[in-house]
mmCIF file of C-alpha atoms and ligand atoms in Angstrom:
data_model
loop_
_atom_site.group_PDB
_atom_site.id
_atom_site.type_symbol
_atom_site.label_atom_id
_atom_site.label_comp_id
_atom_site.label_asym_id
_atom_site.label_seq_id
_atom_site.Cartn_x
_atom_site.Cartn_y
_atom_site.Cartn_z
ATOM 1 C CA UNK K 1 -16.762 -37.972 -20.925
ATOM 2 C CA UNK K 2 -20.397 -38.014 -20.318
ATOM 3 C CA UNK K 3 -21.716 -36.559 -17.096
ATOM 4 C CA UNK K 4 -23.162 -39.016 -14.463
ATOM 5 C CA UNK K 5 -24.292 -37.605 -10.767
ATOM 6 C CA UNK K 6 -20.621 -38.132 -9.344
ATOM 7 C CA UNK K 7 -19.210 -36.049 -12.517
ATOM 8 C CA UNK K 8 -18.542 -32.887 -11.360
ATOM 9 C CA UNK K 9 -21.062 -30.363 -12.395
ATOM 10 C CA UNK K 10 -20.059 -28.150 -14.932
ATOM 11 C CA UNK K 11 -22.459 -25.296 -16.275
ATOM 12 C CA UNK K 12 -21.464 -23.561 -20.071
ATOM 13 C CA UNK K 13 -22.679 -20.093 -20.687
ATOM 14 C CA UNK K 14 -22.424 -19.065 -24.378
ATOM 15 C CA UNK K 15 -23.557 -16.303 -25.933
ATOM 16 C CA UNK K 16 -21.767 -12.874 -27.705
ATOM 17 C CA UNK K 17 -19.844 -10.464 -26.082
ATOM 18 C CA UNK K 18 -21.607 -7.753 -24.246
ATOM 19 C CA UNK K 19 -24.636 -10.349 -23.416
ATOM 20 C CA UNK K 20 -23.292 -10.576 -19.504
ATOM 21 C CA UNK K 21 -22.039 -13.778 -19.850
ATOM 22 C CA UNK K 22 -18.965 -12.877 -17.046
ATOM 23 C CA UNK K 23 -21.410 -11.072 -14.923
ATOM 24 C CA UNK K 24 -23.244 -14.173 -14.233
ATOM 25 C CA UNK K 25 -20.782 -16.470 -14.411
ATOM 26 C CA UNK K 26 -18.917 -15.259 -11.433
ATOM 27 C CA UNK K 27 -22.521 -14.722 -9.441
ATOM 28 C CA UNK K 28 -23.451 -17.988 -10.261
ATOM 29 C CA UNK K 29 -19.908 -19.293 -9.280
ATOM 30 C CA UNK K 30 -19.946 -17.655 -5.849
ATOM 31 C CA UNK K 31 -23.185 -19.144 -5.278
ATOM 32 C CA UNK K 32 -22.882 -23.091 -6.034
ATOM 33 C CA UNK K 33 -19.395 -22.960 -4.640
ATOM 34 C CA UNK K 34 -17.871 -23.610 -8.225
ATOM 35 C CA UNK K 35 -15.028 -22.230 -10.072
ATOM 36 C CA UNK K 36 -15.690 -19.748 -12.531
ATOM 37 C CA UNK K 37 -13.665 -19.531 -15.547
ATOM 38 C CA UNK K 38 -13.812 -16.862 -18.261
ATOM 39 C CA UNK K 39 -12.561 -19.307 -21.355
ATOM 40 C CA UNK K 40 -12.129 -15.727 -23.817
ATOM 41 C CA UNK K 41 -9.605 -14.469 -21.596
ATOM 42 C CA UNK K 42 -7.244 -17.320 -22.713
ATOM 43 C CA UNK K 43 -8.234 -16.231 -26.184
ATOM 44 C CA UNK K 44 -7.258 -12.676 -25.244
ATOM 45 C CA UNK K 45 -3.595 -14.039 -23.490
ATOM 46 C CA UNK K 46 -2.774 -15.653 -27.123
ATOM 47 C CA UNK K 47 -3.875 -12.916 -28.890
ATOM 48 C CA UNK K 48 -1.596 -10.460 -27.046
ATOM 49 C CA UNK K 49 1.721 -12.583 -27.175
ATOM 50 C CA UNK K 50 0.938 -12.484 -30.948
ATOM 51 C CA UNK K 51 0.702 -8.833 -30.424
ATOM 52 C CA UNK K 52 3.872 -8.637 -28.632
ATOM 53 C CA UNK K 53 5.911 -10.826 -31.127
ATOM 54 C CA UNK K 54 4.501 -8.788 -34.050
ATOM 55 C CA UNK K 55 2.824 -11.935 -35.449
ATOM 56 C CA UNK K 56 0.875 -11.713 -38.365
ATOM 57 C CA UNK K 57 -3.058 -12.878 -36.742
ATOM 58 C CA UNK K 58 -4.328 -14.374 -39.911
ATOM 59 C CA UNK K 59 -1.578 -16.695 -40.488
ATOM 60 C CA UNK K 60 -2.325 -19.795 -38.693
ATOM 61 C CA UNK K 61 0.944 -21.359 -39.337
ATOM 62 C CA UNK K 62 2.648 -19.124 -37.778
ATOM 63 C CA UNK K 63 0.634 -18.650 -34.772
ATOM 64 C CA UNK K 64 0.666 -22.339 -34.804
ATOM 65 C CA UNK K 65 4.292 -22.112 -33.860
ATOM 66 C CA UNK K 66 4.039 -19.395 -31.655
ATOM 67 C CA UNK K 67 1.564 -21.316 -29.691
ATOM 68 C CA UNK K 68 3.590 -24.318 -29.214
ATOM 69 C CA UNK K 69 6.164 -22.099 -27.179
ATOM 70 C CA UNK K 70 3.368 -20.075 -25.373
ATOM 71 C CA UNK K 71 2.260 -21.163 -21.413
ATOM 72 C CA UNK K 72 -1.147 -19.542 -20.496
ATOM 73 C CA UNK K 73 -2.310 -19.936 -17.111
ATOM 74 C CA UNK K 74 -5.969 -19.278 -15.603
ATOM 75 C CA UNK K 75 -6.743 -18.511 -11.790
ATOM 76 C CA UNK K 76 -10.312 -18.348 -10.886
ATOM 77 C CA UNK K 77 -10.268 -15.134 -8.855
ATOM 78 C CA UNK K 78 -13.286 -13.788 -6.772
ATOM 79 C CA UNK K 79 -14.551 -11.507 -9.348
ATOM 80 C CA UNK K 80 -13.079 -12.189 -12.544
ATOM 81 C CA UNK K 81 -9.674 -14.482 -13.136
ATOM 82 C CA UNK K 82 -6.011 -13.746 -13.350
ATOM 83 C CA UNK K 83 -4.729 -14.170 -16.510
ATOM 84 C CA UNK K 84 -0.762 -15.320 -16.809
ATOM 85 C CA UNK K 85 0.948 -15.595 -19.892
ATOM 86 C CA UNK K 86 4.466 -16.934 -20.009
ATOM 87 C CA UNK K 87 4.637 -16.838 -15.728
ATOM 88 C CA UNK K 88 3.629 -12.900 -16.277
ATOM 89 C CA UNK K 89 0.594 -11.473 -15.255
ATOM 90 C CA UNK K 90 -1.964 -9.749 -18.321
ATOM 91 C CA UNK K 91 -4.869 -9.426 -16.381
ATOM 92 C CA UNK K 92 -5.249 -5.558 -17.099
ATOM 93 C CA UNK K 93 -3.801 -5.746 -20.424
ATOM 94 C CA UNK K 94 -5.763 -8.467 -22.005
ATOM 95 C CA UNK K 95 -8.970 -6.050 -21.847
ATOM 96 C CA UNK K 96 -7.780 -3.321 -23.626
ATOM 97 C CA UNK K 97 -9.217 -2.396 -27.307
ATOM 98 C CA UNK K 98 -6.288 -3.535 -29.477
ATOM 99 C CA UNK K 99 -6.187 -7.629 -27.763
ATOM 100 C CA UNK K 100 -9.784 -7.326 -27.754
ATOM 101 C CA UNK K 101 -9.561 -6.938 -32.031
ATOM 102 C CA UNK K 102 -6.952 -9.564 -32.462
ATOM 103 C CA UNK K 103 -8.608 -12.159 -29.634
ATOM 104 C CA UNK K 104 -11.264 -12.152 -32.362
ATOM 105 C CA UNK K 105 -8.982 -12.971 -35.206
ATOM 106 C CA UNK K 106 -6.695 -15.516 -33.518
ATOM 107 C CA UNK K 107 -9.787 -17.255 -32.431
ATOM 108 C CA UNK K 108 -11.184 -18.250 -36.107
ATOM 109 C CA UNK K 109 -7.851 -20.572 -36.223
ATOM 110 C CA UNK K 110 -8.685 -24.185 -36.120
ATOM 111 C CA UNK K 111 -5.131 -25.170 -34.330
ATOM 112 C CA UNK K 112 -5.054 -22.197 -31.888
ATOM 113 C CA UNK K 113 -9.035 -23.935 -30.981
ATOM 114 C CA UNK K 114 -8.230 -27.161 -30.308
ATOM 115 C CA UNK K 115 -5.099 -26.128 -28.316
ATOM 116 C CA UNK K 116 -7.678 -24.069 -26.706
ATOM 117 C CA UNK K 117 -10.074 -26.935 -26.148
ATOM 118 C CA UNK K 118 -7.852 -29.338 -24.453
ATOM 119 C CA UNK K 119 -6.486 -26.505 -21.665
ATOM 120 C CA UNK K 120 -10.003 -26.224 -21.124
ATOM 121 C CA UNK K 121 -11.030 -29.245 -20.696
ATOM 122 C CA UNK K 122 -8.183 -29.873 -18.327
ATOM 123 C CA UNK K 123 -9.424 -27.024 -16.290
ATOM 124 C CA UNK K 124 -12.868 -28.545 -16.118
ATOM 125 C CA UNK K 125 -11.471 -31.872 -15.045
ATOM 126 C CA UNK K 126 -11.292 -31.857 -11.011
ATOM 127 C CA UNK K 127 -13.748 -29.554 -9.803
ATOM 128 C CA UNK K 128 -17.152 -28.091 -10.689
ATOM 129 C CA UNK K 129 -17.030 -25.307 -13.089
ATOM 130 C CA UNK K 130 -18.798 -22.547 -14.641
ATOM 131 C CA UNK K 131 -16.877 -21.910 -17.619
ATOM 132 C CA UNK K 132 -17.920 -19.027 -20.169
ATOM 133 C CA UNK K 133 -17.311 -18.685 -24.101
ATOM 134 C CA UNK K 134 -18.299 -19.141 -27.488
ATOM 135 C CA UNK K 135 -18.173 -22.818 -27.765
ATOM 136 C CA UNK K 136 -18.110 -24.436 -24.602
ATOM 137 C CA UNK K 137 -21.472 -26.554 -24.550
ATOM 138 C CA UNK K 138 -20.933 -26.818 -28.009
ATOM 139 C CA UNK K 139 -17.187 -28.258 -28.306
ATOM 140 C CA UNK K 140 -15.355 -27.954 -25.075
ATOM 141 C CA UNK K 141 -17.982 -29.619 -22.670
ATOM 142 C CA UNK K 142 -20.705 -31.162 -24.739
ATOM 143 C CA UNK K 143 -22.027 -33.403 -21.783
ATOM 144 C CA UNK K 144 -22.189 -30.285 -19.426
ATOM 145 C CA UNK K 145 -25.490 -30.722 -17.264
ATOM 146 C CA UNK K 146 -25.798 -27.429 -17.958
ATOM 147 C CA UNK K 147 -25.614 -25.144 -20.754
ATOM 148 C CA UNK K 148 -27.121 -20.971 -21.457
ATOM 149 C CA UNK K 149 -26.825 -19.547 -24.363
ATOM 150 C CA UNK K 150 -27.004 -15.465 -23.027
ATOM 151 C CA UNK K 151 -28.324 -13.276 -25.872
ATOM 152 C CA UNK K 152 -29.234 -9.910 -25.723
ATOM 153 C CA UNK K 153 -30.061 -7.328 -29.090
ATOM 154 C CA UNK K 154 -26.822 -6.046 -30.383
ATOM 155 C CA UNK K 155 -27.848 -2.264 -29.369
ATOM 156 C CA UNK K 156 -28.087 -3.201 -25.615
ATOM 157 C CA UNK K 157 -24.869 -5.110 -25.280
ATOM 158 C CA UNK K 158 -22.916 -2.352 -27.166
ATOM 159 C CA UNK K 159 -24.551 0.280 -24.766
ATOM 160 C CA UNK K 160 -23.698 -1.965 -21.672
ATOM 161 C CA UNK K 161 -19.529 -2.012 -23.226
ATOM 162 C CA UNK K 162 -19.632 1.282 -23.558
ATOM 163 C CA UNK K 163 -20.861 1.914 -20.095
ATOM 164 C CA UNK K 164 -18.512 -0.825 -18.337
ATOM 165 C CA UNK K 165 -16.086 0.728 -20.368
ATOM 166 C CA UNK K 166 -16.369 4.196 -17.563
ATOM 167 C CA UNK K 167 -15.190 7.736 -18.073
ATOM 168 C CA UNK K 168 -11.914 7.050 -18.538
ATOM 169 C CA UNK K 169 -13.553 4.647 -22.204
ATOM 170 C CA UNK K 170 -11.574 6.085 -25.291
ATOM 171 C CA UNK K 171 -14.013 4.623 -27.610
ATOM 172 C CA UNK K 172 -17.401 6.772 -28.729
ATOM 173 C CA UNK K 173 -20.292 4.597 -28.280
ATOM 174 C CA UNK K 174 -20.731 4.283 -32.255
ATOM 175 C CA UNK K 175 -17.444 2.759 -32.144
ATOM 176 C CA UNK K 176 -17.743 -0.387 -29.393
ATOM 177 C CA UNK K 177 -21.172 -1.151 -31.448
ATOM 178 C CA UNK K 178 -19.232 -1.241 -34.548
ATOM 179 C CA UNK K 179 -16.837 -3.116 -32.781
ATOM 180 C CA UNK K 180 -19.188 -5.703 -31.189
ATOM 181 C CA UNK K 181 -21.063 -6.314 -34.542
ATOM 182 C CA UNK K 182 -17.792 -7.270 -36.748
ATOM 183 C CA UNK K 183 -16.819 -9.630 -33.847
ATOM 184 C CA UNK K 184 -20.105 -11.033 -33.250
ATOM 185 C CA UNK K 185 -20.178 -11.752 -37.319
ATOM 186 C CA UNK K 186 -16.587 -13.358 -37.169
ATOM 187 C CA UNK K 187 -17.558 -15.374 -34.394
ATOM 188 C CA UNK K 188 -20.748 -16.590 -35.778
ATOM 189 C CA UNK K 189 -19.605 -17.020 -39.305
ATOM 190 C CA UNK K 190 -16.512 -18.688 -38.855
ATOM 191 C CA UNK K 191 -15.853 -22.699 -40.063
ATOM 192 C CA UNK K 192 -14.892 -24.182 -36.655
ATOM 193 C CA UNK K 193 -17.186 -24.220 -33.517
ATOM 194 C CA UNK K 194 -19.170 -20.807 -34.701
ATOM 195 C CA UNK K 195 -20.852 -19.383 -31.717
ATOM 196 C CA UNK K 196 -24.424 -20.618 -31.686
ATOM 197 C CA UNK K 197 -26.467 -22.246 -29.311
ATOM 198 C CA UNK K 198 -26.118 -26.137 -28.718
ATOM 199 C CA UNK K 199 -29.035 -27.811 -29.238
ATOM 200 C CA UNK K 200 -29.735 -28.397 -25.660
ATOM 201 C CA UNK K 201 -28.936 -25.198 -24.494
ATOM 202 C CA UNK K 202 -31.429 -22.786 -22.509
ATOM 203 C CA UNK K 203 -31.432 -19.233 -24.477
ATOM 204 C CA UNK K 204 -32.142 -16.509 -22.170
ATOM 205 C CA UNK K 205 -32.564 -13.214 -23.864
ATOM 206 C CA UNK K 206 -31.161 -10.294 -21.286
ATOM 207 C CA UNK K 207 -32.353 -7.572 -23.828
ATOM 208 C CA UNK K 208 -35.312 -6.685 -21.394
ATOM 209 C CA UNK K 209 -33.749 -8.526 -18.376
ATOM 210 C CA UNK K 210 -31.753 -6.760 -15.321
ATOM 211 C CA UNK K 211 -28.752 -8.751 -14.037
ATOM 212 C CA UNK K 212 -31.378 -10.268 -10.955
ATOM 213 C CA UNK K 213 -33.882 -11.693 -13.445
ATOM 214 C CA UNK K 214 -31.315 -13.056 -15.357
ATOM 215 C CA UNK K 215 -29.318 -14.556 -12.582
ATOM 216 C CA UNK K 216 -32.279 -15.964 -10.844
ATOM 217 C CA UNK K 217 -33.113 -17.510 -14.620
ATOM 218 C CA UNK K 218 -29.614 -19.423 -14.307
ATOM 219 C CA UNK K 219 -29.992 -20.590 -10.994
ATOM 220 C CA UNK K 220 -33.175 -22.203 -11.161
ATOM 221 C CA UNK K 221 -32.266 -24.069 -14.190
ATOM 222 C CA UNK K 222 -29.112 -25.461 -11.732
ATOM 223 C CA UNK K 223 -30.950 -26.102 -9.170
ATOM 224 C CA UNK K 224 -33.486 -28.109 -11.233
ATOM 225 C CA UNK K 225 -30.754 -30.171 -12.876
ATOM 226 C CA UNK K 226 -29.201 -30.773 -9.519
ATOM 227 C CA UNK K 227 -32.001 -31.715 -8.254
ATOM 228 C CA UNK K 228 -32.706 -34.520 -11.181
ATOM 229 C CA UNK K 229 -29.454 -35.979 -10.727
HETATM 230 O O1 DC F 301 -15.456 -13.355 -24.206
HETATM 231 P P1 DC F 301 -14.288 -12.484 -24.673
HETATM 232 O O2 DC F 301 -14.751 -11.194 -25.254
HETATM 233 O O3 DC F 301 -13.256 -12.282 -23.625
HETATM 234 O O4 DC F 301 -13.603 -13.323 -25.858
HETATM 235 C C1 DC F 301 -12.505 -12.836 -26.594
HETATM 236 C C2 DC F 301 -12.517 -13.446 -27.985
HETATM 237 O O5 DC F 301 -12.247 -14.829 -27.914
HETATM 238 C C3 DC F 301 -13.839 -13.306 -28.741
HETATM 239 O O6 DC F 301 -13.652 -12.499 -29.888
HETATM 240 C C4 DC F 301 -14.225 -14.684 -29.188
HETATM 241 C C5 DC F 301 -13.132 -15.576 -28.736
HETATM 242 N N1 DC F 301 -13.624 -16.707 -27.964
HETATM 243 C C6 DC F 301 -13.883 -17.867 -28.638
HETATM 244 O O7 DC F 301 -13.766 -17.902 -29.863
HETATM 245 N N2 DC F 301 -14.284 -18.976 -27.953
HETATM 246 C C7 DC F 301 -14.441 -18.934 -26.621
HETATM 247 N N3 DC F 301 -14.819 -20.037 -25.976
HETATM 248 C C8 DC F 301 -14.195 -17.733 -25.919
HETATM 249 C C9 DC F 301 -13.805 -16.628 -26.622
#
C-alpha cells in the first residue's frame, strides 16, 4: 500500500548489526508515540525453535515445515520487545551467541522471508511503527515515509557488541568482530532482500557519531517528512 497523510507513519531503520539500529529505534519510538519493533528478533525466535528441534539451518525444506507449525509473537515493550515463541517467552534466550549464529543462517531462506514479511507487515498495519531490520524499506515497507540506513565501520560496531555484551560477555573482542563480519557478509551477499540501502533511504554513518547526534539526525528527518505531509 502506498503511504498517503492518513497512512499511518511508519519509519524503517536498516543497517548491520552493531550499527545502533535498536538503540534508536526505541528512542525514536518513545518520542513520536510509535511502536517500536525490532523485526531480527523474530528472526532470532525461528532460529531458536530450529535450535530446539535439532533442525538442520541450511535446509530450507525442512525449516519450511517447521515454520508452518511455529507461532511467533512480538510485544513492543518500553525498551526493547518481548519475544514469544509457541505462547513461551524467549526474550533472554534469543540474544545469546548460539541463536545469534543460526538467526543469520535461517534468515538467507527465501520461504522463512516471506513468512517473515507478511507477520511484519501485519504488525505495521494499525498503528505507526518504527520497525528495524535488514530489509524493511527495502521489502517489508517499501512506501515507508521514512527509511535510515544506520552504518557504522565494522571495527566500531564490533567494539560497541563487545561492550553491550558487559563483564559477564564470554566472547574475546576478536571473536564478536569475527562474528559480526561473517554475518554482515551473509546478510549482504545473500540472493533475497540482501541488506543494502533502498534507494531512498537516508544513510547516516554513526562511526564518528554518539547516540545524541545520531538520534537528533533521525528525528529531524521525521519531523521534516511529517511536516510535508
Ligand atoms: O538485528 P538482529 O541482529 O537481531 O538480527 C538477527 C538476524 O536476523 C541477522 O543475522 C539478520 C537477520 N535479519 C534479517 O535478515 N532481516 C531482518 N529484517 C532482520 C534481521
Amino acid at each position: 500500500m502506498k503511504e498517503n497523510e492518513s497512512s499511518p507513519l511508519v519509519v524503517a531503520i536498516d543497517g548491520p548489526a552493531g550499527a545502533g539500529k535498536s538503540t534508536v529505534a526505541a528512542i525514536i519510538a518513545a518520542r513520536f508515540g510509535l511502536l517500536n519493533l525490532e523485526s531480527g528478533a523474530m528472526y532470532r525466535a525461528f532460529a531458536l525453535k530450529a535450535i530446539q528441534t535439532d533442525s538442520d539451518v541450511d535446509d530450507r525444506e525442512e525449516l519450511s515445515r517447521l515454520a508452518a507449525k511455529t507461532r511467533i509473537r512480538l510485544l513492543p515493550g518500553s525498551a526493547a520487545n518481548r519475544v514469544f515463541l509457541d505462547d513461551v517467552e524467549v526474550t533472554k534466550r534469543i540474544r545469546e551467541p548460539d541463536v545469534t549464529a543460526a538467526a543469520s543462517r535461517v534468515s538467507v531462506h527465501p520461504g522463512i522471508r516471506q513468512w517473515m514479511v507478511s507477520m511484519q507487515r501485519q504488525l505495521g498495519e494499525s498503528s505507526g511503527i518504527v520497525m528495524e531490520g535488514r530489509d524493511i524499506g527495502t521489502t517489508v515497507f517499501p512506501h515507508a515515509a521514512v527509511k535510515i540506513f544506520l552504518d557504522a565501520a565494522a571495527e566500531v560496531r564490533g567494539q560497541r557488541r563487545y561492550q553491550q555484551n558487559g563483564p559477564a560477555g564470554v566472547q574475546a573482542a576478536e571473536s564478536v568482530l569475527e562474528e559480526l563480519r561473517e554475518r554482515d557478509r551473509r546478510d549482504r551477499t545473500r540472493a533475497e532482500s540482501p541488506l543494502q540501502p533502498a534507494a531512498d533511504a537516508v544513510i547516516i554513518d554513526s562511526t564518528k557519531l554518539s547516540l545524541d547526534e545520531v538520534v537528533t539526525q533521525v528525528a529531524a528527518i521525521i519531523t521534516a517528512r511529517l511536516a510535508s505531509r
